[in-house]
Amino acid sequence: MRTTHNLLGAVVVGGAMVLAGSVQAGPSSTEHAVGLSSTQISEQQQRVHRLLDKAIEHIRQNGPKAVNDFTHDPAFIDRDLYVYSLSPAGQMLSSGGWSAGLIGQNVLAETDDAGQPFFSQMLKLAKQNKAGSIEYYWFNPNDGKDEIKITYFEVVDGIVVAVGFFPGYPTEEQAKQMLEQAVSEYFANPSLALRKFRNKQGEFRRRDQYVFVLDKAQRKVVLNPAFSENNDVSVDDIADVQGQHFLRDMLENASPNSIQAIDYWWLSPETRQVEHRRAFYQQVGDQVIAVGTNVFPDSTP
């Protein structure tokens, strides 16, 4: 068990849960996440609550058997978010995510990456309050690290319904800062910069953000560390899920004097969901340096 996380227990304060040695897991608790603005925090929580409310209403209208739809119906999946449900005794009833493999099993003894039985803690809170949130450490597939995850839950017809999320997505401002650094390093030493861009554990990879490089003269992808199959491929042969040749548009609009932005829709290999993404880019000689990032609702370039 890891002691560095200092997750020593859980108490309820004003209807929200507080983890000893950690932060309140209520509506404002995720503001501790590094690099995440309060606006984006609110938007993430709104997505979580919309999906949870939708799931709760589905059970109210259709009865307990409606939980089966959370496993199979894509209407209960929103990009990285999914719904799961538990019986009061701790049996996993349904899940649209990683926990689908636990359906039918009792999960009271399951622990997070700090050794805490978070399912058990959530069910205890659900008996006391009928709705709330819990915070724990879990593996985030977007960046390959253990991170804080926050799950909101509510009891309906005796069933605990839950939706969780990772609050630590980086901001668009961080994407622009990464681009500025990438442009500076590429201008100073292109070969060294490309080696750094390829490093998956380096300074130019941050969760869903990474640097990719296009060649304006040859009209091809020089480097995409997240989708290596696109390296050396013509930009005319690459399109997003809507058929937009956004890389071609980037080459045509790139300028050495300013940062440009373009939106596109991309199928993520990690979440296996279509995601709204935005690329910030700038021309350096015959190359176009770019940083891609996820787009939050109501976000503008």
PDB file of C-alpha atoms in Angstrom:
ATOM      1  CA  MET A   1       0.000   0.000   0.000  1.00  0.00           C
ATOM      2  CA  ARG A   2       1.290   3.430  -0.863  1.00  0.00           C
ATOM      3  CA  THR A   3       1.438   5.787   2.085  1.00  0.00           C
ATOM      4  CA  THR A   4       2.418   8.886   0.126  1.00  0.00           C
ATOM      5  CA  HIS A   5      -1.193   9.488  -0.941  1.00  0.00           C
ATOM      6  CA  ASN A   6      -2.240   9.826   2.722  1.00  0.00           C
ATOM      7  CA  LEU A   7      -5.788   8.629   2.100  1.00  0.00           C
ATOM      8  CA  LEU A   8      -6.514   7.733   5.710  1.00  0.00           C
ATOM      9  CA  GLY A   9     -10.269   7.714   5.806  1.00  0.00           C
ATOM     10  CA  ALA A  10     -13.480   9.436   4.870  1.00  0.00           C
ATOM     11  CA  VAL A  11     -16.032  11.551   6.715  1.00  0.00           C
ATOM     12  CA  VAL A  12     -19.081  13.455   5.511  1.00  0.00           C
ATOM     13  CA  VAL A  13     -19.237  17.212   5.981  1.00  0.00           C
ATOM     14  CA  GLY A  14     -22.309  19.079   4.785  1.00  0.00           C
ATOM     15  CA  GLY A  15     -23.285  16.252   2.460  1.00  0.00           C
ATOM     16  CA  ALA A  16     -19.889  16.074   0.729  1.00  0.00           C
ATOM     17  CA  MET A  17     -17.035  13.738   1.458  1.00  0.00           C
ATOM     18  CA  VAL A  18     -13.663  14.812   2.809  1.00  0.00           C
ATOM     19  CA  LEU A  19     -10.700  12.482   2.558  1.00  0.00           C
ATOM     20  CA  ALA A  20      -8.298  12.796   5.438  1.00  0.00           C
ATOM     21  CA  GLY A  21      -5.082  14.372   4.249  1.00  0.00           C
ATOM     22  CA  SER A  22      -6.697  15.242   0.927  1.00  0.00           C
ATOM     23  CA  VAL A  23      -9.310  17.722  -0.339  1.00  0.00           C
ATOM     24  CA  GLN A  24     -13.074  18.010  -0.193  1.00  0.00           C
ATOM     25  CA  ALA A  25     -14.723  16.041  -2.973  1.00  0.00           C
ATOM     26  CA  GLY A  26     -17.658  18.391  -3.351  1.00  0.00           C
ATOM     27  CA  PRO A  27     -18.487  20.773  -6.205  1.00  0.00           C
ATOM     28  CA  SER A  28     -15.428  22.971  -5.704  1.00  0.00           C
ATOM     29  CA  SER A  29     -12.952  20.272  -4.702  1.00  0.00           C
ATOM     30  CA  THR A  30     -11.354  19.738  -8.110  1.00  0.00           C
ATOM     31  CA  GLU A  31      -9.903  23.233  -8.159  1.00  0.00           C
ATOM     32  CA  HIS A  32      -6.771  21.773  -6.611  1.00  0.00           C
ATOM     33  CA  ALA A  33      -5.921  20.146  -9.943  1.00  0.00           C
ATOM     34  CA  VAL A  34      -2.743  21.650 -11.330  1.00  0.00           C
ATOM     35  CA  GLY A  35      -3.183  23.656 -14.524  1.00  0.00           C
ATOM     36  CA  LEU A  36      -6.969  23.375 -14.615  1.00  0.00           C
ATOM     37  CA  SER A  37      -9.005  26.583 -14.643  1.00  0.00           C
ATOM     38  CA  SER A  38     -12.192  26.966 -12.596  1.00  0.00           C
ATOM     39  CA  THR A  39     -14.178  27.344 -15.839  1.00  0.00           C
ATOM     40  CA  GLN A  40     -12.954  24.006 -17.172  1.00  0.00           C
ATOM     41  CA  ILE A  41     -13.540  22.362 -13.795  1.00  0.00           C
ATOM     42  CA  SER A  42     -17.126  23.549 -13.880  1.00  0.00           C
ATOM     43  CA  GLU A  43     -17.562  22.302 -17.443  1.00  0.00           C
ATOM     44  CA  GLN A  44     -16.217  18.866 -16.567  1.00  0.00           C
ATOM     45  CA  GLN A  45     -18.497  18.597 -13.565  1.00  0.00           C
ATOM     46  CA  GLN A  46     -21.454  19.710 -15.672  1.00  0.00           C
ATOM     47  CA  ARG A  47     -20.774  16.860 -18.107  1.00  0.00           C
ATOM     48  CA  VAL A  48     -20.586  14.404 -15.208  1.00  0.00           C
ATOM     49  CA  HIS A  49     -23.827  15.634 -13.642  1.00  0.00           C
ATOM     50  CA  ARG A  50     -25.671  15.680 -16.984  1.00  0.00           C
ATOM     51  CA  LEU A  51     -24.728  12.060 -17.605  1.00  0.00           C
ATOM     52  CA  LEU A  52     -25.568  11.037 -14.036  1.00  0.00           C
ATOM     53  CA  ASP A  53     -28.925  12.836 -14.142  1.00  0.00           C
ATOM     54  CA  LYS A  54     -29.708  11.144 -17.448  1.00  0.00           C
ATOM     55  CA  ALA A  55     -28.938   7.730 -15.954  1.00  0.00           C
ATOM     56  CA  ILE A  56     -31.011   8.409 -12.831  1.00  0.00           C
ATOM     57  CA  GLU A  57     -34.009   9.511 -14.890  1.00  0.00           C
ATOM     58  CA  HIS A  58     -33.643   6.429 -17.088  1.00  0.00           C
ATOM     59  CA  ILE A  59     -34.048   4.171 -14.042  1.00  0.00           C
ATOM     60  CA  ARG A  60     -36.951   6.212 -12.687  1.00  0.00           C
ATOM     61  CA  GLN A  61     -38.810   5.816 -15.952  1.00  0.00           C
ATOM     62  CA  ASN A  62     -37.950   2.193 -16.691  1.00  0.00           C
ATOM     63  CA  GLY A  63     -37.222   0.528 -13.357  1.00  0.00           C
ATOM     64  CA  PRO A  64     -34.179  -1.395 -12.052  1.00  0.00           C
ATOM     65  CA  LYS A  65     -33.761  -3.396 -15.269  1.00  0.00           C
ATOM     66  CA  ALA A  66     -32.719  -0.116 -16.962  1.00  0.00           C
ATOM     67  CA  VAL A  67     -29.245  -0.449 -15.418  1.00  0.00           C
ATOM     68  CA  ASN A  68     -28.478  -3.024 -18.118  1.00  0.00           C
ATOM     69  CA  ASP A  69     -28.459  -0.224 -20.682  1.00  0.00           C
ATOM     70  CA  PHE A  70     -25.470   1.428 -19.010  1.00  0.00           C
ATOM     71  CA  THR A  71     -23.288  -1.430 -20.236  1.00  0.00           C
ATOM     72  CA  HIS A  72     -24.441  -1.534 -23.859  1.00  0.00           C
ATOM     73  CA  ASP A  73     -26.117   1.753 -24.809  1.00  0.00           C
ATOM     74  CA  PRO A  74     -23.695   4.429 -26.147  1.00  0.00           C
ATOM     75  CA  ALA A  75     -26.190   7.065 -24.977  1.00  0.00           C
ATOM     76  CA  PHE A  76     -24.693   6.552 -21.522  1.00  0.00           C
ATOM     77  CA  ILE A  77     -21.111   7.189 -22.617  1.00  0.00           C
ATOM     78  CA  ASP A  78     -19.765  10.708 -23.081  1.00  0.00           C
ATOM     79  CA  ARG A  79     -16.204  10.533 -24.409  1.00  0.00           C
ATOM     80  CA  ASP A  80     -14.140   9.616 -21.320  1.00  0.00           C
ATOM     81  CA  LEU A  81     -17.208   9.426 -19.047  1.00  0.00           C
ATOM     82  CA  TYR A  82     -19.386   6.377 -18.466  1.00  0.00           C
ATOM     83  CA  VAL A  83     -22.050   5.167 -16.026  1.00  0.00           C
ATOM     84  CA  TYR A  84     -21.838   2.220 -13.665  1.00  0.00           C
ATOM     85  CA  SER A  85     -24.187   0.872 -10.981  1.00  0.00           C
ATOM     86  CA  LEU A  86     -23.925  -1.083  -7.745  1.00  0.00           C
ATOM     87  CA  SER A  87     -26.330  -2.938  -5.509  1.00  0.00           C
ATOM     88  CA  PRO A  88     -26.414  -1.912  -1.814  1.00  0.00           C
ATOM     89  CA  ALA A  89     -24.593  -5.174  -1.033  1.00  0.00           C
ATOM     90  CA  GLY A  90     -21.694  -4.256  -3.328  1.00  0.00           C
ATOM     91  CA  GLN A  91     -22.467  -6.235  -6.475  1.00  0.00           C
ATOM     92  CA  MET A  92     -21.441  -4.560  -9.746  1.00  0.00           C
ATOM     93  CA  LEU A  93     -24.643  -4.462 -11.797  1.00  0.00           C
ATOM     94  CA  SER A  94     -23.538  -2.663 -14.945  1.00  0.00           C
ATOM     95  CA  SER A  95     -20.741  -0.532 -16.401  1.00  0.00           C
ATOM     96  CA  GLY A  96     -19.916   1.187 -19.666  1.00  0.00           C
ATOM     97  CA  GLY A  97     -16.196   1.360 -18.823  1.00  0.00           C
ATOM     98  CA  TRP A  98     -13.249  -0.561 -17.367  1.00  0.00           C
ATOM     99  CA  SER A  99     -15.361  -2.031 -14.546  1.00  0.00           C
ATOM    100  CA  ALA A 100     -17.540  -3.965 -17.028  1.00  0.00           C
ATOM    101  CA  GLY A 101     -15.260  -6.899 -16.265  1.00  0.00           C
ATOM    102  CA  LEU A 102     -16.511  -6.812 -12.670  1.00  0.00           C
ATOM    103  CA  ILE A 103     -20.228  -7.150 -13.512  1.00  0.00           C
ATOM    104  CA  GLY A 104     -21.781  -9.794 -11.295  1.00  0.00           C
ATOM    105  CA  GLN A 105     -18.943  -9.663  -8.768  1.00  0.00           C
ATOM    106  CA  ASN A 106     -18.961  -8.222  -5.259  1.00  0.00           C
ATOM    107  CA  VAL A 107     -16.524  -5.297  -5.292  1.00  0.00           C
ATOM    108  CA  LEU A 108     -16.483  -4.324  -1.609  1.00  0.00           C
ATOM    109  CA  ALA A 109     -12.898  -5.544  -1.287  1.00  0.00           C
ATOM    110  CA  GLU A 110     -11.672  -3.773  -4.460  1.00  0.00           C
ATOM    111  CA  THR A 111      -9.134  -1.050  -3.651  1.00  0.00           C
ATOM    112  CA  ASP A 112      -7.741   2.001  -5.411  1.00  0.00           C
ATOM    113  CA  ASP A 113      -4.054   2.566  -6.166  1.00  0.00           C
ATOM    114  CA  ALA A 114      -3.534   3.761  -2.581  1.00  0.00           C
ATOM    115  CA  GLY A 115      -5.097   0.644  -1.105  1.00  0.00           C
ATOM    116  CA  GLN A 116      -8.389   2.225  -0.093  1.00  0.00           C
ATOM    117  CA  PRO A 117     -11.669   0.256  -0.564  1.00  0.00           C
ATOM    118  CA  PHE A 118     -13.382   3.083  -2.435  1.00  0.00           C
ATOM    119  CA  PHE A 119     -16.411   1.085  -3.555  1.00  0.00           C
ATOM    120  CA  SER A 120     -17.083   0.144   0.068  1.00  0.00           C
ATOM    121  CA  GLN A 121     -16.630   3.747   1.167  1.00  0.00           C
ATOM    122  CA  MET A 122     -18.994   4.972  -1.529  1.00  0.00           C
ATOM    123  CA  LEU A 123     -21.714   2.525  -0.507  1.00  0.00           C
ATOM    124  CA  LYS A 124     -21.413   3.570   3.140  1.00  0.00           C
ATOM    125  CA  LEU A 125     -21.817   7.205   2.128  1.00  0.00           C
ATOM    126  CA  ALA A 126     -24.745   6.312  -0.120  1.00  0.00           C
ATOM    127  CA  LYS A 127     -26.587   4.715   2.813  1.00  0.00           C
ATOM    128  CA  GLN A 128     -26.147   7.909   4.836  1.00  0.00           C
ATOM    129  CA  ASN A 129     -26.766  10.600   2.232  1.00  0.00           C
ATOM    130  CA  LYS A 130     -28.329   9.034  -0.903  1.00  0.00           C
ATOM    131  CA  ALA A 131     -26.068  11.269  -3.045  1.00  0.00           C
ATOM    132  CA  GLY A 132     -22.536  12.618  -2.875  1.00  0.00           C
ATOM    133  CA  SER A 133     -19.011  12.169  -4.177  1.00  0.00           C
ATOM    134  CA  ILE A 134     -15.871  10.236  -3.410  1.00  0.00           C
ATOM    135  CA  GLU A 135     -12.242  10.866  -4.325  1.00  0.00           C
ATOM    136  CA  TYR A 136      -9.605   8.190  -4.868  1.00  0.00           C
ATOM    137  CA  TYR A 137      -6.447   7.371  -6.833  1.00  0.00           C
ATOM    138  CA  TRP A 138      -6.794   5.508 -10.114  1.00  0.00           C
ATOM    139  CA  PHE A 139      -4.819   4.770 -13.266  1.00  0.00           C
ATOM    140  CA  ASN A 140      -5.470   7.371 -15.966  1.00  0.00           C
ATOM    141  CA  PRO A 141      -4.994   5.786 -19.429  1.00  0.00           C
ATOM    142  CA  ASN A 142      -4.596   9.227 -21.026  1.00  0.00           C
ATOM    143  CA  ASP A 143      -1.185   9.780 -19.456  1.00  0.00           C
ATOM    144  CA  GLY A 144      -0.288   6.390 -17.998  1.00  0.00           C
ATOM    145  CA  LYS A 145      -0.155   7.632 -14.403  1.00  0.00           C
ATOM    146  CA  ASP A 146      -2.045   7.218 -11.151  1.00  0.00           C
ATOM    147  CA  GLU A 147      -4.158  10.330 -10.569  1.00  0.00           C
ATOM    148  CA  ILE A 148      -6.984  11.600  -8.444  1.00  0.00           C
ATOM    149  CA  LYS A 149     -10.370  10.515  -9.747  1.00  0.00           C
ATOM    150  CA  ILE A 150     -13.657  11.952  -8.501  1.00  0.00           C
ATOM    151  CA  THR A 151     -16.900  10.005  -8.706  1.00  0.00           C
ATOM    152  CA  TYR A 152     -20.381  11.434  -8.141  1.00  0.00           C
ATOM    153  CA  PHE A 153     -23.134   9.017  -7.145  1.00  0.00           C
ATOM    154  CA  GLU A 154     -26.844   8.928  -6.360  1.00  0.00           C
ATOM    155  CA  VAL A 155     -29.244   6.276  -5.069  1.00  0.00           C
ATOM    156  CA  VAL A 156     -32.394   5.544  -7.092  1.00  0.00           C
ATOM    157  CA  ASP A 157     -34.741   2.589  -6.476  1.00  0.00           C
ATOM    158  CA  GLY A 158     -32.147   1.229  -4.039  1.00  0.00           C
ATOM    159  CA  ILE A 159     -29.414   1.172  -6.707  1.00  0.00           C
ATOM    160  CA  VAL A 160     -26.243   3.271  -6.494  1.00  0.00           C
ATOM    161  CA  VAL A 161     -25.544   4.945  -9.855  1.00  0.00           C
ATOM    162  CA  ALA A 162     -22.187   6.620 -10.420  1.00  0.00           C
ATOM    163  CA  VAL A 163     -20.094   8.599 -12.917  1.00  0.00           C
ATOM    164  CA  GLY A 164     -16.412   9.404 -12.337  1.00  0.00           C
ATOM    165  CA  PHE A 165     -13.842  11.642 -13.997  1.00  0.00           C
ATOM    166  CA  PHE A 166     -10.197  12.692 -13.860  1.00  0.00           C
ATOM    167  CA  PRO A 167     -10.039  16.439 -13.158  1.00  0.00           C
ATOM    168  CA  GLY A 168      -6.431  16.882 -14.236  1.00  0.00           C
ATOM    169  CA  TYR A 169      -6.731  17.630 -17.949  1.00  0.00           C
ATOM    170  CA  PRO A 170      -4.246  20.309 -19.049  1.00  0.00           C
ATOM    171  CA  THR A 171      -5.501  23.657 -20.307  1.00  0.00           C
ATOM    172  CA  GLU A 172      -5.360  25.248 -23.737  1.00  0.00           C
ATOM    173  CA  GLU A 173      -3.061  27.896 -22.275  1.00  0.00           C
ATOM    174  CA  GLN A 174      -0.632  25.104 -21.414  1.00  0.00           C
ATOM    175  CA  ALA A 175      -0.911  23.845 -25.004  1.00  0.00           C
ATOM    176  CA  LYS A 176       0.071  27.290 -26.300  1.00  0.00           C
ATOM    177  CA  GLN A 177       2.977  27.438 -23.860  1.00  0.00           C
ATOM    178  CA  MET A 178       4.142  24.014 -25.024  1.00  0.00           C
ATOM    179  CA  LEU A 179       3.948  25.209 -28.627  1.00  0.00           C
ATOM    180  CA  GLU A 180       5.988  28.326 -27.879  1.00  0.00           C
ATOM    181  CA  GLN A 181       8.674  26.206 -26.230  1.00  0.00           C
ATOM    182  CA  ALA A 182       8.612  23.691 -29.095  1.00  0.00           C
ATOM    183  CA  VAL A 183       8.959  26.445 -31.714  1.00  0.00           C
ATOM    184  CA  SER A 184      11.872  27.976 -29.806  1.00  0.00           C
ATOM    185  CA  GLU A 185      13.713  24.673 -29.460  1.00  0.00           C
ATOM    186  CA  TYR A 186      13.079  23.649 -33.059  1.00  0.00           C
ATOM    187  CA  PHE A 187      14.376  26.992 -34.294  1.00  0.00           C
ATOM    188  CA  ALA A 188      17.551  26.582 -32.220  1.00  0.00           C
ATOM    189  CA  ASN A 189      18.253  22.890 -32.999  1.00  0.00           C
ATOM    190  CA  PRO A 190      15.781  20.976 -35.220  1.00  0.00           C
ATOM    191  CA  SER A 191      17.380  17.536 -34.792  1.00  0.00           C
ATOM    192  CA  LEU A 192      17.525  17.758 -31.005  1.00  0.00           C
ATOM    193  CA  ALA A 193      13.988  19.139 -30.858  1.00  0.00           C
ATOM    194  CA  LEU A 194      12.588  16.241 -32.909  1.00  0.00           C
ATOM    195  CA  ARG A 195      14.234  13.760 -30.535  1.00  0.00           C
ATOM    196  CA  LYS A 196      12.573  15.532 -27.626  1.00  0.00           C
ATOM    197  CA  PHE A 197       9.198  15.549 -29.383  1.00  0.00           C
ATOM    198  CA  ARG A 198       9.432  11.743 -29.815  1.00  0.00           C
ATOM    199  CA  ASN A 199      10.049  11.129 -26.105  1.00  0.00           C
ATOM    200  CA  LYS A 200       6.760   9.893 -24.612  1.00  0.00           C
ATOM    201  CA  GLN A 201       7.970  10.638 -21.084  1.00  0.00           C
ATOM    202  CA  GLY A 202       9.519  13.991 -21.966  1.00  0.00           C
ATOM    203  CA  GLU A 203       8.567  17.619 -21.517  1.00  0.00           C
ATOM    204  CA  PHE A 204       6.588  17.714 -24.774  1.00  0.00           C
ATOM    205  CA  ARG A 205       4.021  15.098 -23.743  1.00  0.00           C
ATOM    206  CA  ARG A 206       1.332  16.026 -21.241  1.00  0.00           C
ATOM    207  CA  ARG A 207      -1.702  13.763 -20.904  1.00  0.00           C
ATOM    208  CA  ASP A 208      -3.687  14.394 -24.090  1.00  0.00           C
ATOM    209  CA  GLN A 209      -1.241  17.033 -25.392  1.00  0.00           C
ATOM    210  CA  TYR A 210       1.717  16.370 -27.683  1.00  0.00           C
ATOM    211  CA  VAL A 211       3.780  18.050 -30.407  1.00  0.00           C
ATOM    212  CA  PHE A 212       3.537  17.026 -34.057  1.00  0.00           C
ATOM    213  CA  VAL A 213       5.388  18.406 -37.087  1.00  0.00           C
ATOM    214  CA  LEU A 214       4.360  18.976 -40.712  1.00  0.00           C
ATOM    215  CA  ASP A 215       6.525  19.762 -43.748  1.00  0.00           C
ATOM    216  CA  LYS A 216       5.076  22.654 -45.731  1.00  0.00           C
ATOM    217  CA  ALA A 217       7.210  22.103 -48.835  1.00  0.00           C
ATOM    218  CA  GLN A 218       6.698  18.340 -49.111  1.00  0.00           C
ATOM    219  CA  ARG A 219       3.123  18.515 -47.740  1.00  0.00           C
ATOM    220  CA  LYS A 220       3.545  15.550 -45.407  1.00  0.00           C
ATOM    221  CA  VAL A 221       3.656  14.613 -41.729  1.00  0.00           C
ATOM    222  CA  VAL A 222       7.225  14.682 -40.443  1.00  0.00           C
ATOM    223  CA  LEU A 223       6.453  13.465 -36.937  1.00  0.00           C
ATOM    224  CA  ASN A 224       3.385  12.456 -34.958  1.00  0.00           C
ATOM    225  CA  PRO A 225       4.483  10.559 -31.817  1.00  0.00           C
ATOM    226  CA  ALA A 226       0.904   9.621 -30.907  1.00  0.00           C
ATOM    227  CA  PHE A 227      -0.003   8.268 -34.377  1.00  0.00           C
ATOM    228  CA  SER A 228       3.245   7.027 -35.881  1.00  0.00           C
ATOM    229  CA  GLU A 229       1.350   5.399 -38.764  1.00  0.00           C
ATOM    230  CA  ASN A 230       0.819   8.933 -40.120  1.00  0.00           C
ATOM    231  CA  ASN A 231       4.532   9.743 -40.297  1.00  0.00           C
ATOM    232  CA  ASP A 232       5.667  10.485 -43.885  1.00  0.00           C
ATOM    233  CA  VAL A 233       2.054  10.394 -45.070  1.00  0.00           C
ATOM    234  CA  SER A 234       0.746  13.191 -47.301  1.00  0.00           C
ATOM    235  CA  VAL A 235      -1.526  15.683 -45.539  1.00  0.00           C
ATOM    236  CA  ASP A 236      -3.928  15.251 -48.463  1.00  0.00           C
ATOM    237  CA  ASP A 237      -4.472  11.632 -47.376  1.00  0.00           C
ATOM    238  CA  ILE A 238      -5.362  12.375 -43.753  1.00  0.00           C
ATOM    239  CA  ALA A 239      -8.781  13.601 -42.626  1.00  0.00           C
ATOM    240  CA  ASP A 240     -10.746  13.719 -39.389  1.00  0.00           C
ATOM    241  CA  VAL A 241     -13.920  11.702 -38.798  1.00  0.00           C
ATOM    242  CA  GLN A 242     -15.967  14.337 -40.656  1.00  0.00           C
ATOM    243  CA  GLY A 243     -13.699  14.234 -43.692  1.00  0.00           C
ATOM    244  CA  GLN A 244     -12.007  17.553 -42.945  1.00  0.00           C
ATOM    245  CA  HIS A 245      -8.412  17.715 -44.254  1.00  0.00           C
ATOM    246  CA  PHE A 246      -7.360  19.791 -41.257  1.00  0.00           C
ATOM    247  CA  LEU A 247      -3.618  19.152 -41.716  1.00  0.00           C
ATOM    248  CA  ARG A 248      -3.823  20.513 -45.247  1.00  0.00           C
ATOM    249  CA  ASP A 249      -5.659  23.561 -43.907  1.00  0.00           C
ATOM    250  CA  MET A 250      -2.934  24.040 -41.323  1.00  0.00           C
ATOM    251  CA  LEU A 251      -0.212  24.089 -43.982  1.00  0.00           C
ATOM    252  CA  GLU A 252      -2.138  26.622 -46.038  1.00  0.00           C
ATOM    253  CA  ASN A 253      -2.821  28.957 -43.116  1.00  0.00           C
ATOM    254  CA  ALA A 254       0.367  28.645 -41.058  1.00  0.00           C
ATOM    255  CA  SER A 255       2.334  31.823 -40.379  1.00  0.00           C
ATOM    256  CA  PRO A 256       5.770  32.387 -38.818  1.00  0.00           C
ATOM    257  CA  ASN A 257       4.458  35.508 -37.112  1.00  0.00           C
ATOM    258  CA  SER A 258       1.532  34.185 -35.098  1.00  0.00           C
ATOM    259  CA  ILE A 259      -0.084  31.125 -33.525  1.00  0.00           C
ATOM    260  CA  GLN A 260      -3.125  29.785 -35.395  1.00  0.00           C
ATOM    261  CA  ALA A 261      -5.770  27.301 -34.215  1.00  0.00           C
ATOM    262  CA  ILE A 262      -7.973  24.728 -35.922  1.00  0.00           C
ATOM    263  CA  ASP A 263     -10.635  22.355 -34.557  1.00  0.00           C
ATOM    264  CA  TYR A 264     -11.159  18.767 -35.667  1.00  0.00           C
ATOM    265  CA  TRP A 265     -12.786  15.519 -34.514  1.00  0.00           C
ATOM    266  CA  TRP A 266     -10.556  12.525 -33.860  1.00  0.00           C
ATOM    267  CA  LEU A 267     -11.034   8.928 -32.724  1.00  0.00           C
ATOM    268  CA  SER A 268      -8.912   8.461 -29.605  1.00  0.00           C
ATOM    269  CA  PRO A 269      -7.087   5.105 -29.354  1.00  0.00           C
ATOM    270  CA  GLU A 270      -7.086   5.416 -25.542  1.00  0.00           C
ATOM    271  CA  THR A 271     -10.753   6.151 -24.861  1.00  0.00           C
ATOM    272  CA  ARG A 272     -12.026   4.668 -28.170  1.00  0.00           C
ATOM    273  CA  GLN A 273     -14.305   7.690 -28.375  1.00  0.00           C
ATOM    274  CA  VAL A 274     -14.585  10.460 -30.964  1.00  0.00           C
ATOM    275  CA  GLU A 275     -13.106  13.561 -29.338  1.00  0.00           C
ATOM    276  CA  HIS A 276     -13.295  17.246 -30.165  1.00  0.00           C
ATOM    277  CA  ARG A 277      -9.697  18.411 -30.474  1.00  0.00           C
ATOM    278  CA  ARG A 278      -7.900  21.656 -31.245  1.00  0.00           C
ATOM    279  CA  ALA A 279      -4.444  22.153 -32.739  1.00  0.00           C
ATOM    280  CA  PHE A 280      -2.390  25.272 -32.106  1.00  0.00           C
ATOM    281  CA  TYR A 281       0.330  25.707 -34.710  1.00  0.00           C
ATOM    282  CA  GLN A 282       3.030  28.023 -36.079  1.00  0.00           C
ATOM    283  CA  GLN A 283       5.393  27.929 -39.040  1.00  0.00           C
ATOM    284  CA  VAL A 284       9.162  27.613 -38.521  1.00  0.00           C
ATOM    285  CA  GLY A 285      11.004  27.704 -41.835  1.00  0.00           C
ATOM    286  CA  ASP A 286       9.495  24.976 -44.047  1.00  0.00           C
ATOM    287  CA  GLN A 287       8.007  23.192 -41.056  1.00  0.00           C
ATOM    288  CA  VAL A 288       4.783  23.691 -39.154  1.00  0.00           C
ATOM    289  CA  ILE A 289       5.012  22.890 -35.444  1.00  0.00           C
ATOM    290  CA  ALA A 290       1.737  22.036 -33.720  1.00  0.00           C
ATOM    291  CA  VAL A 291       0.305  20.962 -30.365  1.00  0.00           C
ATOM    292  CA  GLY A 292      -2.999  19.103 -30.166  1.00  0.00           C
ATOM    293  CA  THR A 293      -5.292  19.175 -27.143  1.00  0.00           C
ATOM    294  CA  ASN A 294      -8.818  18.194 -26.130  1.00  0.00           C
ATOM    295  CA  VAL A 295     -11.517  20.853 -26.379  1.00  0.00           C
ATOM    296  CA  PHE A 296     -13.828  21.514 -23.451  1.00  0.00           C
ATOM    297  CA  PRO A 297     -17.453  22.619 -23.986  1.00  0.00           C
ATOM    298  CA  ASP A 298     -17.984  26.319 -24.720  1.00  0.00           C
ATOM    299  CA  SER A 299     -14.262  26.717 -25.426  1.00  0.00           C
ATOM    300  CA  THR A 300     -13.236  29.035 -28.274  1.00  0.00           C
ATOM    301  CA  PRO A 301      -9.852  29.266 -30.058  1.00  0.00           C
TER     302      PRO A 301
END
